[in-house]
C-alpha atoms as an extended CHARMM CRD file, in Angstrom:
* protein
*
       148  EXT
         1         1  UNK       CA             -4.7970000000      -12.7090000000      -14.9410000000  PROA      1               0.0000000000
         2         2  UNK       CA             -5.1490000000      -10.9130000000      -18.2460000000  PROA      2               0.0000000000
         3         3  UNK       CA             -8.7750000000      -10.6120000000      -17.7270000000  PROA      3               0.0000000000
         4         4  UNK       CA             -8.2580000000       -9.1500000000      -14.2590000000  PROA      4               0.0000000000
         5         5  UNK       CA             -5.8110000000       -6.6970000000      -15.4730000000  PROA      5               0.0000000000
         6         6  UNK       CA             -8.5510000000       -5.5810000000      -18.0090000000  PROA      6               0.0000000000
         7         7  UNK       CA            -10.8940000000       -5.1410000000      -14.9310000000  PROA      7               0.0000000000
         8         8  UNK       CA             -8.3130000000       -3.0290000000      -13.1310000000  PROA      8               0.0000000000
         9         9  UNK       CA             -7.8930000000       -0.7520000000      -16.0680000000  PROA      9               0.0000000000
        10        10  UNK       CA            -11.6340000000       -0.1820000000      -16.4200000000  PROA      10              0.0000000000
        11        11  UNK       CA            -11.5630000000        0.6290000000      -12.7050000000  PROA      11              0.0000000000
        12        12  UNK       CA             -8.6720000000        3.0680000000      -13.2910000000  PROA      12              0.0000000000
        13        13  UNK       CA            -10.6420000000        4.7020000000      -16.0110000000  PROA      13              0.0000000000
        14        14  UNK       CA            -13.7330000000        5.0770000000      -13.9440000000  PROA      14              0.0000000000
        15        15  UNK       CA            -11.5000000000        6.8200000000      -11.2700000000  PROA      15              0.0000000000
        16        16  UNK       CA            -10.2290000000        9.1680000000      -13.7700000000  PROA      16              0.0000000000
        17        17  UNK       CA             -6.7640000000        8.0210000000      -13.5760000000  PROA      17              0.0000000000
        18        18  UNK       CA             -4.6480000000        9.2550000000      -16.5840000000  PROA      18              0.0000000000
        19        19  UNK       CA             -1.1720000000        7.8170000000      -15.9900000000  PROA      19              0.0000000000
        20        20  UNK       CA             -1.8910000000        4.3260000000      -14.9160000000  PROA      20              0.0000000000
        21        21  UNK       CA             -2.0440000000        1.1070000000      -16.9430000000  PROA      21              0.0000000000
        22        22  UNK       CA             -1.9960000000       -2.4150000000      -15.6170000000  PROA      22              0.0000000000
        23        23  UNK       CA             -0.7560000000       -5.7090000000      -17.1160000000  PROA      23              0.0000000000
        24        24  UNK       CA             -0.7220000000       -8.0360000000      -14.2090000000  PROA      24              0.0000000000
        25        25  UNK       CA             -2.1190000000       -8.2480000000      -10.5450000000  PROA      25              0.0000000000
        26        26  UNK       CA              1.0390000000       -8.7870000000       -8.7220000000  PROA      26              0.0000000000
        27        27  UNK       CA              2.8220000000       -5.4400000000       -9.7390000000  PROA      27              0.0000000000
        28        28  UNK       CA              5.8510000000       -7.1190000000      -11.2040000000  PROA      28              0.0000000000
        29        29  UNK       CA              7.7440000000       -5.1190000000      -13.7470000000  PROA      29              0.0000000000
        30        30  UNK       CA              6.3280000000       -4.7500000000      -17.1510000000  PROA      30              0.0000000000
        31        31  UNK       CA              7.0690000000       -1.8040000000      -19.4390000000  PROA      31              0.0000000000
        32        32  UNK       CA              3.2550000000       -1.3120000000      -20.0020000000  PROA      32              0.0000000000
        33        33  UNK       CA              2.4650000000       -1.5560000000      -16.3580000000  PROA      33              0.0000000000
        34        34  UNK       CA              2.7050000000        1.7800000000      -14.7440000000  PROA      34              0.0000000000
        35        35  UNK       CA              1.4360000000        4.3400000000      -12.5550000000  PROA      35              0.0000000000
        36        36  UNK       CA              2.2040000000        7.7340000000      -10.7460000000  PROA      36              0.0000000000
        37        37  UNK       CA              2.2070000000        8.5230000000       -6.9140000000  PROA      37              0.0000000000
        38        38  UNK       CA             -0.8680000000       10.7230000000       -7.5650000000  PROA      38              0.0000000000
        39        39  UNK       CA             -2.6630000000        8.0990000000       -9.3110000000  PROA      39              0.0000000000
        40        40  UNK       CA             -1.6400000000        5.4930000000       -6.7170000000  PROA      40              0.0000000000
        41        41  UNK       CA             -2.8850000000        7.7780000000       -3.8510000000  PROA      41              0.0000000000
        42        42  UNK       CA             -6.3940000000        7.7840000000       -5.6560000000  PROA      42              0.0000000000
        43        43  UNK       CA             -6.3270000000        4.2410000000       -5.7200000000  PROA      43              0.0000000000
        44        44  UNK       CA             -5.5630000000        3.8460000000       -2.0350000000  PROA      44              0.0000000000
        45        45  UNK       CA             -8.1830000000        6.3100000000       -1.1740000000  PROA      45              0.0000000000
        46        46  UNK       CA            -10.8600000000        4.4490000000       -3.2530000000  PROA      46              0.0000000000
        47        47  UNK       CA             -9.3840000000        0.9710000000       -1.6740000000  PROA      47              0.0000000000
        48        48  UNK       CA            -10.0800000000        2.4100000000        1.9570000000  PROA      48              0.0000000000
        49        49  UNK       CA            -13.8130000000        2.6300000000        1.3030000000  PROA      49              0.0000000000
        50        50  UNK       CA            -13.7650000000       -0.9970000000        1.1460000000  PROA      50              0.0000000000
        51        51  UNK       CA            -13.8070000000       -2.3950000000        4.7530000000  PROA      51              0.0000000000
        52        52  UNK       CA            -12.0940000000       -5.6940000000        3.8400000000  PROA      52              0.0000000000
        53        53  UNK       CA             -9.4040000000       -4.0130000000        2.1750000000  PROA      53              0.0000000000
        54        54  UNK       CA             -9.0140000000       -1.6010000000        4.8400000000  PROA      54              0.0000000000
        55        55  UNK       CA             -8.8330000000       -4.4390000000        7.4780000000  PROA      55              0.0000000000
        56        56  UNK       CA             -6.2190000000       -6.3600000000        5.3200000000  PROA      56              0.0000000000
        57        57  UNK       CA             -3.8470000000       -3.2120000000        4.8650000000  PROA      57              0.0000000000
        58        58  UNK       CA             -4.0720000000       -2.5530000000        8.6400000000  PROA      58              0.0000000000
        59        59  UNK       CA             -3.2750000000       -6.0590000000       10.0470000000  PROA      59              0.0000000000
        60        60  UNK       CA              0.0490000000       -6.3130000000       11.4200000000  PROA      60              0.0000000000
        61        61  UNK       CA              0.2340000000      -10.0660000000       11.5510000000  PROA      61              0.0000000000
        62        62  UNK       CA             -2.0720000000      -12.8550000000       10.2160000000  PROA      62              0.0000000000
        63        63  UNK       CA             -1.6800000000      -16.7120000000       10.4050000000  PROA      63              0.0000000000
        64        64  UNK       CA             -3.2330000000      -18.7510000000        7.4530000000  PROA      64              0.0000000000
        65        65  UNK       CA             -5.4810000000      -21.6860000000        8.0710000000  PROA      65              0.0000000000
        66        66  UNK       CA             -3.7260000000      -24.7270000000        9.1670000000  PROA      66              0.0000000000
        67        67  UNK       CA             -3.0210000000      -27.3630000000        6.5350000000  PROA      67              0.0000000000
        68        68  UNK       CA             -1.3190000000      -30.9020000000        6.5540000000  PROA      68              0.0000000000
        69        69  UNK       CA              1.8420000000      -29.3360000000        5.4170000000  PROA      69              0.0000000000
        70        70  UNK       CA              1.6220000000      -26.3430000000        7.8250000000  PROA      70              0.0000000000
        71        71  UNK       CA             -0.4090000000      -27.5380000000       11.0770000000  PROA      71              0.0000000000
        72        72  UNK       CA             -0.0140000000      -24.3310000000       12.7310000000  PROA      72              0.0000000000
        73        73  UNK       CA             -0.5070000000      -22.3390000000        9.6950000000  PROA      73              0.0000000000
        74        74  UNK       CA              1.7880000000      -19.7180000000        8.1500000000  PROA      74              0.0000000000
        75        75  UNK       CA              2.4350000000      -16.3950000000        9.8280000000  PROA      75              0.0000000000
        76        76  UNK       CA              2.3830000000      -13.5970000000        7.6250000000  PROA      76              0.0000000000
        77        77  UNK       CA              3.7690000000      -10.0080000000        8.6540000000  PROA      77              0.0000000000
        78        78  UNK       CA              3.2330000000       -6.6300000000        7.2640000000  PROA      78              0.0000000000
        79        79  UNK       CA              6.3400000000       -5.4490000000        5.7310000000  PROA      79              0.0000000000
        80        80  UNK       CA              5.4860000000       -1.9290000000        6.6200000000  PROA      80              0.0000000000
        81        81  UNK       CA              4.4550000000       -2.5390000000       10.1130000000  PROA      81              0.0000000000
        82        82  UNK       CA              7.5500000000       -4.8680000000       10.7260000000  PROA      82              0.0000000000
        83        83  UNK       CA              9.8160000000       -1.7390000000       10.2810000000  PROA      83              0.0000000000
        84        84  UNK       CA              7.9060000000        0.3940000000       12.7160000000  PROA      84              0.0000000000
        85        85  UNK       CA              8.2730000000        0.7300000000       16.3350000000  PROA      85              0.0000000000
        86        86  UNK       CA              4.6540000000        1.7060000000       17.0810000000  PROA      86              0.0000000000
        87        87  UNK       CA              5.4280000000        5.1770000000       18.7960000000  PROA      87              0.0000000000
        88        88  UNK       CA              5.7060000000        6.9760000000       15.5590000000  PROA      88              0.0000000000
        89        89  UNK       CA              4.7130000000        9.1960000000       13.8050000000  PROA      89              0.0000000000
        90        90  UNK       CA              4.1500000000       12.2320000000       16.4010000000  PROA      90              0.0000000000
        91        91  UNK       CA              0.7720000000       13.5940000000       16.1200000000  PROA      91              0.0000000000
        92        92  UNK       CA             -0.6270000000       11.0750000000       13.8510000000  PROA      92              0.0000000000
        93        93  UNK       CA             -1.1290000000        7.3550000000       13.2630000000  PROA      93              0.0000000000
        94        94  UNK       CA             -0.2090000000        5.2840000000       10.1240000000  PROA      94              0.0000000000
        95        95  UNK       CA             -3.3060000000        2.8450000000       10.0980000000  PROA      95              0.0000000000
        96        96  UNK       CA             -2.2120000000        0.7060000000        7.2910000000  PROA      96              0.0000000000
        97        97  UNK       CA             -0.4500000000        0.3080000000        4.0940000000  PROA      97              0.0000000000
        98        98  UNK       CA              1.5870000000       -1.7910000000        1.6260000000  PROA      98              0.0000000000
        99        99  UNK       CA              5.1080000000       -1.9450000000        0.5090000000  PROA      99              0.0000000000
       100       100  UNK       CA              6.5240000000       -2.9720000000       -2.8850000000  PROA      100             0.0000000000
       101       101  UNK       CA              9.7120000000       -3.4380000000       -4.6580000000  PROA      101             0.0000000000
       102       102  UNK       CA             11.0030000000       -4.2290000000       -8.0440000000  PROA      102             0.0000000000
       103       103  UNK       CA             14.6090000000       -3.2360000000       -9.4030000000  PROA      103             0.0000000000
       104       104  UNK       CA             13.1670000000       -1.0350000000      -12.0150000000  PROA      104             0.0000000000
       105       105  UNK       CA             10.9660000000        0.9160000000       -9.5270000000  PROA      105             0.0000000000
       106       106  UNK       CA             13.1140000000        0.8670000000       -6.2240000000  PROA      106             0.0000000000
       107       107  UNK       CA             11.2530000000        0.5320000000       -2.8690000000  PROA      107             0.0000000000
       108       108  UNK       CA              7.7780000000        2.0540000000       -2.8560000000  PROA      108             0.0000000000
       109       109  UNK       CA              5.0360000000        2.3430000000       -0.2080000000  PROA      109             0.0000000000
       110       110  UNK       CA              1.3460000000        3.3750000000       -0.0430000000  PROA      110             0.0000000000
       111       111  UNK       CA             -0.1250000000        4.1490000000        3.2080000000  PROA      111             0.0000000000
       112       112  UNK       CA             -3.1530000000        5.8270000000        4.8220000000  PROA      112             0.0000000000
       113       113  UNK       CA             -3.3070000000        7.4030000000        8.3190000000  PROA      113             0.0000000000
       114       114  UNK       CA             -5.0250000000        9.8460000000       10.5290000000  PROA      114             0.0000000000
       115       115  UNK       CA             -4.1320000000       12.8630000000       12.6160000000  PROA      115             0.0000000000
       116       116  UNK       CA             -4.5280000000       12.4290000000       16.2820000000  PROA      116             0.0000000000
       117       117  UNK       CA             -6.0490000000       16.0510000000       16.6600000000  PROA      117             0.0000000000
       118       118  UNK       CA             -8.3190000000       16.4810000000       13.5770000000  PROA      118             0.0000000000
       119       119  UNK       CA             -9.3590000000       12.8890000000       12.7690000000  PROA      119             0.0000000000
       120       120  UNK       CA             -8.3770000000       13.8390000000        9.2280000000  PROA      120             0.0000000000
       121       121  UNK       CA             -7.4000000000       11.0090000000        7.1300000000  PROA      121             0.0000000000
       122       122  UNK       CA             -4.2990000000       10.9220000000        4.8670000000  PROA      122             0.0000000000
       123       123  UNK       CA             -2.9790000000        8.9400000000        2.1150000000  PROA      123             0.0000000000
       124       124  UNK       CA              0.6820000000        9.0380000000        1.5830000000  PROA      124             0.0000000000
       125       125  UNK       CA              2.4810000000        7.4860000000       -1.6180000000  PROA      125             0.0000000000
       126       126  UNK       CA              6.4560000000        7.4650000000       -2.2690000000  PROA      126             0.0000000000
       127       127  UNK       CA              8.0130000000        5.7340000000       -5.0780000000  PROA      127             0.0000000000
       128       128  UNK       CA             11.7600000000        4.9000000000       -5.9390000000  PROA      128             0.0000000000
       129       129  UNK       CA             13.0860000000        4.6590000000       -2.3820000000  PROA      129             0.0000000000
       130       130  UNK       CA             16.5600000000        3.6530000000       -1.5640000000  PROA      130             0.0000000000
       131       131  UNK       CA             15.7250000000        1.0020000000        1.0500000000  PROA      131             0.0000000000
       132       132  UNK       CA             12.8300000000       -1.0110000000        2.7790000000  PROA      132             0.0000000000
       133       133  UNK       CA             13.4090000000        0.9290000000        5.8650000000  PROA      133             0.0000000000
       134       134  UNK       CA             14.0550000000        4.2970000000        4.3570000000  PROA      134             0.0000000000
       135       135  UNK       CA             10.7090000000        4.3600000000        2.6310000000  PROA      135             0.0000000000
       136       136  UNK       CA              8.9310000000        3.5280000000        5.9260000000  PROA      136             0.0000000000
       137       137  UNK       CA             10.9850000000        6.1530000000        7.7520000000  PROA      137             0.0000000000
       138       138  UNK       CA             10.2070000000        8.6600000000        4.8950000000  PROA      138             0.0000000000
       139       139  UNK       CA              6.4240000000        8.0760000000        5.4800000000  PROA      139             0.0000000000
       140       140  UNK       CA              6.7980000000        8.5530000000        9.1570000000  PROA      140             0.0000000000
       141       141  UNK       CA              8.5560000000       11.9580000000        8.5990000000  PROA      141             0.0000000000
       142       142  UNK       CA              5.7090000000       12.9770000000        6.2450000000  PROA      142             0.0000000000
       143       143  UNK       CA              3.1830000000       12.1040000000        8.5530000000  PROA      143             0.0000000000
       144       144  UNK       CA              4.9300000000       13.6540000000       11.4810000000  PROA      144             0.0000000000
       145       145  UNK       CA              5.4080000000       17.0770000000        9.3690000000  PROA      145             0.0000000000
       146       146  UNK       CA              2.0000000000       17.1940000000        7.6400000000  PROA      146             0.0000000000
       147       147  UNK       CA             -0.6890000000       15.0560000000        9.3660000000  PROA      147             0.0000000000
       148       148  UNK       CA             -0.6700000000       16.5870000000       12.9580000000  PROA      148             0.0000000000
């Protein structure tokens, strides 16, 4: 993981990120592991260029390969999409994203979406939210207001 964090930091440098430093791949708290919403938006924009990453972050539900311990596989559900009803936001679509939470940073979310009228793609990042549902609703409100 230490070597992977080094690769993450090298990529952050290549992207021109000025306020980001990684110490782990999980996002768990470490005083030397940090980023800003602006830098995270750049990371998301870059990640969306990778078709596999885009597909993973756009998937509502996925079932793992069956094993002896789990003959039906393990169903995994997007923590972002599970908090949405599917009819929002008005005028745009949230196509994918990732939520996160640690006590020190609160509830965070990074998403990407598209205007229904202009096909313009957007990235939306919010940090330090007060609840898991609240950050999703904040994103819906931002897309409704700005991504029409």
